[in-house]
Coordinates of C-alpha atoms in Angstrom, one line a residue:
X1 CA -15.9 -20.4 25.0
X2 CA -12.4 -19.7 24.2
X3 CA -11.2 -16.3 23.4
X4 CA -8.2 -15.6 21.1
X5 CA -5.5 -13.7 22.7
X6 CA -2.8 -11.5 21.2
X7 CA 0.7 -12.1 21.2
X8 CA 2.4 -9.1 23.7
X9 CA 4.2 -8.0 20.7
X10 CA 1.5 -7.6 18.8
X11 CA -1.1 -6.6 21.5
X12 CA 2.0 -3.6 22.2
X13 CA 2.4 -2.8 18.8
X14 CA -1.3 -2.2 18.1
X15 CA -1.2 0.1 21.9
X16 CA 1.9 2.1 20.3
X17 CA -0.1 2.9 16.9
X18 CA -3.2 3.9 19.1
X19 CA -1.0 6.3 20.7
X20 CA 0.7 7.5 17.7
X21 CA -2.6 8.1 15.8
X22 CA -4.2 9.7 18.8
X23 CA -1.5 12.3 19.1
X24 CA -1.2 12.8 15.9
X25 CA -4.7 14.5 15.6
X26 CA -4.1 17.1 18.7
X27 CA -1.1 17.7 16.7
X28 CA -2.9 18.9 13.8
X29 CA -5.5 20.7 15.8
X30 CA -2.3 22.8 17.6
X31 CA -2.1 25.8 15.2
X32 CA -5.7 26.6 15.8
X33 CA -6.9 28.7 18.4
X34 CA -10.2 27.8 20.3
X35 CA -12.2 30.0 18.2
X36 CA -10.8 28.2 15.0
X37 CA -11.6 24.8 16.5
X38 CA -15.2 25.9 16.8
X39 CA -16.1 27.0 13.5
X40 CA -18.0 25.5 10.7
X41 CA -18.2 27.3 7.2
X42 CA -20.4 25.3 5.4
X43 CA -22.7 22.0 6.2
X44 CA -20.4 19.7 4.6
X45 CA -17.5 20.6 6.7
X46 CA -17.0 19.9 10.7
X47 CA -15.6 21.9 13.4
X48 CA -12.3 20.7 14.5
X49 CA -13.6 20.3 18.0
X50 CA -16.1 18.0 16.2
X51 CA -13.6 15.9 14.7
X52 CA -11.6 15.2 17.6
X53 CA -14.5 14.5 19.7
X54 CA -16.3 12.4 17.3
X55 CA -13.2 10.2 16.6
X56 CA -13.2 9.4 20.3
X57 CA -16.9 8.7 20.2
X58 CA -16.3 6.2 18.0
X59 CA -13.6 4.4 20.7
X60 CA -16.2 4.5 23.1
X61 CA -19.0 3.7 21.4
X62 CA -18.2 0.6 18.9
X63 CA -15.2 -0.5 21.1
X64 CA -15.1 0.2 25.0
X65 CA -19.0 0.5 25.7
X66 CA -19.7 -3.2 24.2
X67 CA -16.1 -4.9 25.1
X68 CA -14.4 -3.3 28.1
X69 CA -15.9 -4.5 31.5
X70 CA -17.2 -1.7 34.1
X71 CA -16.5 0.9 31.3
X72 CA -18.4 4.6 32.7
X73 CA -18.8 6.8 29.7
X74 CA -17.3 10.3 29.7
X75 CA -20.6 12.1 29.3
X76 CA -23.5 10.5 27.9
X77 CA -24.8 13.5 26.6
X78 CA -22.2 13.0 23.7
X79 CA -23.8 10.1 22.7
X80 CA -26.2 12.5 20.5
X81 CA -23.6 15.5 20.3
X82 CA -20.6 13.4 18.1
X83 CA -22.6 10.5 16.5
X84 CA -22.0 11.6 12.9
X85 CA -24.4 9.0 11.0
X86 CA -24.6 5.8 12.4
X87 CA -28.8 5.2 12.3
X88 CA -28.8 1.9 14.3
X89 CA -26.9 4.2 17.5
X90 CA -30.1 6.4 18.2
X91 CA -30.5 10.1 17.3
X92 CA -28.0 12.7 16.5
X93 CA -27.2 16.5 17.0
X94 CA -27.7 17.7 12.7
X95 CA -24.8 18.2 11.4
X96 CA -25.1 21.4 9.9
X97 CA -25.8 22.8 13.4
X98 CA -22.3 21.3 14.8
X99 CA -20.8 24.7 14.2
X100 CA -23.4 25.7 16.7
X101 CA -21.9 23.7 19.7
X102 CA -19.9 25.9 21.4
X103 CA -20.0 23.8 24.2
X104 CA -18.7 21.4 25.5
X105 CA -15.2 23.4 25.2
X106 CA -11.8 22.5 23.8
X107 CA -10.5 21.7 27.2
X108 CA -13.5 19.5 27.9
X109 CA -13.5 17.7 24.2
X110 CA -9.3 17.1 25.1
X111 CA -10.5 15.4 28.7
X112 CA -12.7 13.3 26.9
X113 CA -9.8 12.0 25.0
X114 CA -7.7 11.5 27.8
X115 CA -10.7 9.3 29.6
X116 CA -11.4 7.4 26.5
X117 CA -7.5 6.7 25.3
X118 CA -6.4 5.8 29.1
X119 CA -9.5 3.1 29.1
X120 CA -8.4 2.0 25.0
X121 CA -5.0 1.3 26.5
X122 CA -5.7 -0.7 29.5
X123 CA -8.2 -3.2 27.5
X124 CA -5.2 -3.3 25.2
X125 CA -3.2 -4.3 28.0
X126 CA -5.1 -6.6 29.8
X127 CA -5.5 -10.6 29.6
X128 CA -8.9 -12.3 28.8
X129 CA -9.9 -10.2 25.8
X130 CA -11.0 -11.2 22.6
X131 CA -8.3 -10.5 19.9
X132 CA -10.6 -11.7 17.1
X133 CA -12.9 -9.3 18.1
X134 CA -11.1 -6.5 19.8
X135 CA -8.1 -5.9 17.2
X136 CA -10.2 -5.5 13.8
X137 CA -12.1 -2.4 15.9
X138 CA -9.4 -0.5 17.0
X139 CA -7.5 -1.0 13.7
X140 CA -11.0 0.4 11.9
X141 CA -10.7 3.1 14.5
X142 CA -7.6 4.2 14.0
X143 CA -8.4 4.5 10.2
X144 CA -11.3 6.2 10.4
X145 CA -9.4 8.7 12.6
X146 CA -7.1 9.4 9.9
X147 CA -9.5 9.6 7.6
X148 CA -10.5 12.7 10.0
X149 CA -7.5 14.2 10.1
X150 CA -7.5 14.9 6.7
X151 CA -10.9 16.4 6.9
X152 CA -9.4 17.7 9.4
X153 CA -7.2 19.9 7.6
X154 CA -9.7 20.5 4.2
X155 CA -12.3 21.8 6.6
X156 CA -10.1 24.5 8.4
X157 CA -8.6 25.4 5.0
X158 CA -12.4 26.1 3.8
X159 CA -12.9 27.7 6.9
X160 CA -9.7 30.3 6.9
X161 CA -10.6 30.9 3.0
X162 CA -13.2 32.5 4.3
X163 CA -12.3 35.1 6.2
X164 CA -10.8 38.1 4.6
X165 CA -7.6 38.2 5.9
X166 CA -6.9 34.5 4.7
X167 CA -4.8 33.6 7.6
X168 CA -2.4 30.7 7.5
X169 CA -3.3 27.6 9.2
X170 CA 0.6 27.1 9.8
X171 CA 2.9 29.7 8.1
X172 CA 5.6 28.2 5.8
X173 CA 9.1 28.4 7.0
X174 CA 10.8 28.8 3.4
X175 CA 9.7 32.2 1.3
X176 CA 7.3 32.2 -1.4
X177 CA 7.7 30.0 -4.4
X178 CA 8.2 31.6 -7.6
X179 CA 6.3 30.7 -10.9
X180 CA 8.2 28.1 -12.8
X181 CA 8.9 28.9 -16.0
X182 CA 8.1 26.1 -18.7
X183 CA 6.3 23.0 -16.9
X184 CA 7.3 19.6 -18.3
X185 CA 5.3 18.6 -21.3
X186 CA 2.6 15.9 -20.8
X187 CA 3.0 12.2 -22.2
X188 CA 0.9 9.6 -22.9
X189 CA 1.3 6.0 -21.7
X190 CA -0.8 3.5 -23.9
X191 CA -2.3 0.7 -22.1
X192 CA -3.4 -2.1 -24.4
X193 CA -6.5 -2.6 -22.3
X194 CA -7.6 -6.2 -21.6
X195 CA -8.9 -7.8 -18.5
X196 CA -7.5 -6.9 -15.1
X197 CA -7.7 -7.3 -11.8
X198 CA -8.5 -4.1 -9.1
X199 CA -9.4 -4.4 -5.7
X200 CA -7.5 -4.3 -2.5
X201 CA -5.2 -7.9 -2.9
X202 CA -2.7 -7.6 0.4
X203 CA -3.1 -9.4 3.7
X204 CA -2.8 -5.4 5.3
X205 CA -6.1 -3.4 6.3
X206 CA -8.5 -2.2 3.7
X207 CA -12.4 -0.6 3.9
X208 CA -15.0 -2.9 2.6
X209 CA -15.4 -0.5 -0.2
X210 CA -12.0 -1.7 -1.9
X211 CA -13.2 -5.8 -1.8
X212 CA -13.5 -7.7 -2.9
X213 CA -10.9 -8.3 -5.6
X214 CA -12.3 -8.8 -8.9
X215 CA -11.5 -8.8 -12.9
X216 CA -12.6 -5.6 -14.9
X217 CA -12.6 -5.2 -18.7
X218 CA -10.6 -1.8 -19.8
X219 CA -10.6 -1.1 -23.6
X220 CA -7.6 -0.1 -25.1
X221 CA -6.5 3.9 -24.1
X222 CA -3.9 6.2 -22.8
X223 CA -3.2 7.8 -19.9
X224 CA -1.2 10.7 -19.0
X225 CA 2.5 10.5 -17.1
X226 CA 2.0 13.3 -14.7
X227 CA -0.9 15.1 -13.1
X228 CA -2.7 18.1 -14.5
X229 CA -1.1 21.0 -13.5
X230 CA -1.4 24.9 -12.7
X231 CA 0.2 26.3 -16.0
X232 CA -2.1 23.8 -17.9
X233 CA -5.2 24.7 -15.8
X234 CA -4.4 28.5 -16.7
X235 CA -4.4 28.0 -20.2
X236 CA -7.7 26.7 -19.5
X237 CA -8.9 30.0 -18.1
X238 CA -7.2 32.2 -20.3
X239 CA -9.2 30.5 -23.4
X240 CA -12.6 31.3 -21.6
X241 CA -12.6 28.0 -20.1
X242 CA -15.6 28.9 -17.9
X243 CA -17.5 30.8 -19.9
X244 CA -17.7 28.1 -22.7
X245 CA -21.0 25.9 -22.3
X246 CA -20.2 23.6 -24.7
X247 CA -17.1 22.1 -22.6
X248 CA -19.5 21.3 -19.5
X249 CA -22.0 18.5 -18.3
X250 CA -25.1 20.5 -17.9
X251 CA -25.1 20.4 -14.1
X252 CA -21.6 21.6 -14.3
X253 CA -22.8 24.5 -16.3
X254 CA -25.7 25.0 -14.0
X255 CA -23.2 25.2 -11.5
X256 CA -20.7 27.7 -13.0
X257 CA -23.8 30.1 -13.5
X258 CA -24.9 29.4 -10.1
X259 CA -21.9 29.8 -7.9
X260 CA -19.8 32.4 -10.2
X261 CA -16.8 30.1 -10.6
X262 CA -14.1 31.5 -12.7
X263 CA -11.5 29.3 -11.0
X264 CA -10.7 26.9 -9.0
X265 CA -11.5 27.2 -5.4
X266 CA -9.0 29.1 -3.8
X267 CA -7.1 31.2 -6.7
X268 CA -7.0 34.7 -6.1
X269 CA -6.7 37.1 -9.3
X270 CA -4.4 39.8 -9.2
X271 CA -7.2 42.4 -8.9
X272 CA -8.6 40.7 -5.6
X273 CA -8.5 43.4 -2.8
X274 CA -7.8 40.1 -0.4
X275 CA -4.2 40.5 -1.5
X276 CA -3.2 42.8 -0.1
X277 CA -5.5 42.8 2.8
X278 CA -4.4 39.4 3.6
X279 CA -0.8 40.3 3.9
X280 CA 0.1 38.9 0.7
X281 CA 1.2 42.1 -0.9
X282 CA 4.8 41.9 -0.8
X283 CA 4.8 37.8 -2.0
X284 CA 6.6 37.2 -4.9
X285 CA 4.7 38.2 -8.1
X286 CA 4.9 35.5 -10.6
X287 CA 3.7 35.5 -14.5
X288 CA 0.5 34.6 -14.5
X289 CA -0.8 36.8 -11.9
X290 CA -2.4 34.0 -9.9
X291 CA -1.9 33.5 -6.4
X292 CA -3.4 30.6 -4.2
X293 CA -4.7 30.3 -0.7
X294 CA -3.2 27.1 1.0
X295 CA -2.6 25.7 4.4
X296 CA 0.6 27.9 4.5
X297 CA -1.6 30.9 3.3
X298 CA -1.1 33.0 0.3
X299 CA 1.4 32.1 -2.3
X300 CA 2.2 32.7 -5.8
X301 CA 0.6 29.8 -8.1
X302 CA 3.2 27.3 -9.7
X303 CA 2.7 26.6 -12.8
X304 CA 4.0 22.7 -12.3
X305 CA 2.6 22.1 -9.2
X306 CA -1.1 20.2 -9.6
X307 CA -4.0 22.0 -10.0
X308 CA -6.2 21.8 -6.8
X309 CA -9.4 22.3 -5.5
X310 CA -11.6 21.5 -7.9
X311 CA -14.9 20.0 -8.8
X312 CA -15.7 17.0 -10.8
X313 CA -17.6 19.2 -13.2
X314 CA -14.2 21.7 -13.7
X315 CA -12.0 18.4 -14.0
X316 CA -14.3 16.9 -17.0
X317 CA -14.9 20.6 -18.5
X318 CA -10.9 20.6 -18.8
X319 CA -10.5 17.1 -20.0
X320 CA -12.9 17.8 -22.9
X321 CA -10.9 21.1 -23.7
X322 CA -7.9 19.2 -23.8
X323 CA -9.5 16.7 -26.3
X324 CA -9.2 13.9 -23.8
X325 CA -11.5 12.5 -20.6
X326 CA -11.0 11.2 -17.1
X327 CA -10.2 7.8 -16.5
X328 CA -12.4 5.7 -15.0
X329 CA -11.5 4.2 -11.8
X330 CA -10.4 0.9 -13.2
X331 CA -7.7 2.4 -15.8
X332 CA -6.3 4.1 -12.8
X333 CA -5.6 1.6 -10.8
X334 CA -4.5 -0.5 -14.2
X335 CA -2.0 2.0 -14.6
X336 CA -0.7 2.4 -11.1
X337 CA 2.6 0.6 -11.7
X338 CA 3.1 1.8 -15.4
X339 CA 6.4 2.6 -16.5
X340 CA 7.0 6.0 -17.0
X341 CA 4.0 7.2 -14.9
X342 CA 4.5 9.7 -11.7
X343 CA 2.2 11.5 -9.4
X344 CA -0.1 8.8 -8.8
X345 CA -0.4 9.3 -5.1
X346 CA 0.4 12.1 -2.4
X347 CA -0.4 15.3 -4.5
X348 CA -3.8 15.3 -5.1
X349 CA -7.2 13.5 -5.3
X350 CA -7.7 12.5 -8.8
X351 CA -10.9 12.2 -10.3
X352 CA -12.5 9.2 -12.2
X353 CA -15.3 9.3 -14.5
X354 CA -16.7 6.2 -12.6
X355 CA -19.5 6.4 -10.3
X356 CA -19.2 5.0 -6.3
X357 CA -20.5 2.0 -6.9
X358 CA -20.6 -1.6 -5.3
X359 CA -18.0 -4.2 -6.6
X360 CA -19.5 -7.2 -7.5
X361 CA -20.2 -9.4 -4.6
X362 CA -19.2 -6.7 -2.3
X363 CA -20.4 -7.0 1.4
X364 CA -20.4 -4.2 3.9
X365 CA -18.6 -4.9 7.3
X366 CA -20.3 -6.4 10.1
X367 CA -22.1 -4.8 12.9
X368 CA -22.3 -1.2 13.6
X369 CA -19.7 -0.6 10.8
X370 CA -22.1 -1.5 8.4
X371 CA -22.8 1.8 7.8
X372 CA -19.4 2.7 7.1
X373 CA -19.1 2.8 3.4
X374 CA -21.9 1.2 1.5
X375 CA -25.2 3.3 2.0
X376 CA -23.2 6.2 0.3
X377 CA -22.7 4.3 -2.8
X378 CA -25.0 6.7 -4.9
X379 CA -25.0 9.9 -6.2
X380 CA -20.9 10.6 -6.2
X381 CA -17.9 10.1 -8.3
X382 CA -14.6 8.2 -7.1
X383 CA -11.3 9.5 -7.0
X384 CA -8.1 8.0 -6.7
X385 CA -4.7 8.7 -5.3
X386 CA -4.6 10.5 -2.2
X387 CA -3.0 14.3 -1.4
X388 CA -0.6 16.1 0.7
X389 CA -3.4 15.9 3.2
X390 CA -3.7 11.9 3.5
X391 CA -1.8 10.6 6.0
X392 CA 0.9 7.9 5.2
X393 CA -0.1 4.7 4.3
X394 CA -3.9 5.7 3.1
X395 CA -2.5 5.9 -0.3
X396 CA -2.5 2.1 -1.3
X397 CA -3.8 2.0 -5.3
X398 CA -6.8 -0.1 -4.0
X399 CA -7.7 3.2 -2.2
X400 CA -11.5 4.6 -3.5
X401 CA -12.8 8.3 -2.0
X402 CA -16.1 9.4 -3.2
X403 CA -17.5 12.9 -3.4
X404 CA -20.6 14.5 -4.8
X405 CA -19.5 16.2 -8.5
X406 CA -19.8 19.6 -7.1
X407 CA -17.4 19.6 -3.9
X408 CA -14.0 21.4 -4.5
X409 CA -12.9 21.9 -1.1
X410 CA -11.0 18.5 -1.2
X411 CA -7.1 18.6 -2.3
X412 CA -8.7 17.2 -5.9
X413 CA -7.0 17.6 -9.3
X414 CA -7.2 15.5 -12.3
X415 CA -5.1 13.2 -14.4
X416 CA -6.1 12.8 -18.1
X417 CA -7.2 9.8 -20.4
X418 CA -8.1 8.9 -23.8
X419 CA -9.5 6.2 -26.2
X420 CA -6.9 4.8 -28.7

């Protein structure tokens, strides 16, 4: 058999990228104590330490054990502890119990990462590897780790929000921001509709759920030039949005009643006792009285900042209140480069009205990676655009995120659309 071989430049570039991404994960965890890194605040979240170990497990299990001759696992017990959802690879520790794993320690997880990193770099630097097999696995592993970097931030933010002290993940260097006076008016951008091309089109990396590129029919509509911001959403709250069942989908209204939702997940009303206890009593006050807890701690709400930490149900209720609707994912993608449109990527994930379904002709990735996306294509909604926590390079127009409709611990907001 003739093995495909990388050029020295290609192998060196991939090795450097591997080191860069792996170092970025450790840098994100650096502000956290060992106690912080062990906590799991809900079944949908994972401890920081688990994210660091699971992304390492991926490279060990999917790359090194099948393709690195003579590789010896760091600890065979980690196969069980740090498998996420890969049924083909055997049983795993229950997801809701990841916060019980006080051992291995953070130091042991770091040693695990070093062991695997050294082996991956050695594999990339040796001759005689099948580049056509190894390169796609490493590239997928790096993009997988970057997804977990985002989850690391959203998960620890949720955990810290459960602490009455409301500790900051990383204190901001500047002063608290004040509420902007008059947010810019929203404008509507008309779209003619018709047949549009959607899905990944370039030669660069994409996940399998972004393919194949295909044609979709959209009707004439208008899409908002900007995201719904906090000032907009404060008006919805003030108008009794959370007390008006006619605005809500049935399941959404049930969620409001069951969970006592009255505002976005991390907003704090002026009478919230945690404002004083959390060290926010000296923060700048604002006209609305609202504060918000984020990665930099408690800050006054900015009227022109995109509203965040919304469930799909809240986004849909706001759209109904505003006399509009959420865009489909195809409308969103077709409008990505529309003249005058802004805030399409890197602010908040934007809920769409599209179910997370396979594209026509979809085929999962081969091998173990077949379980990566396809089996989750039921009961979830598509989000587009990426957030402030999304690593650079992941905010391409075709990127499809997905969550169940009640999820609200992500940096998720909305953009409006309406029929013409």
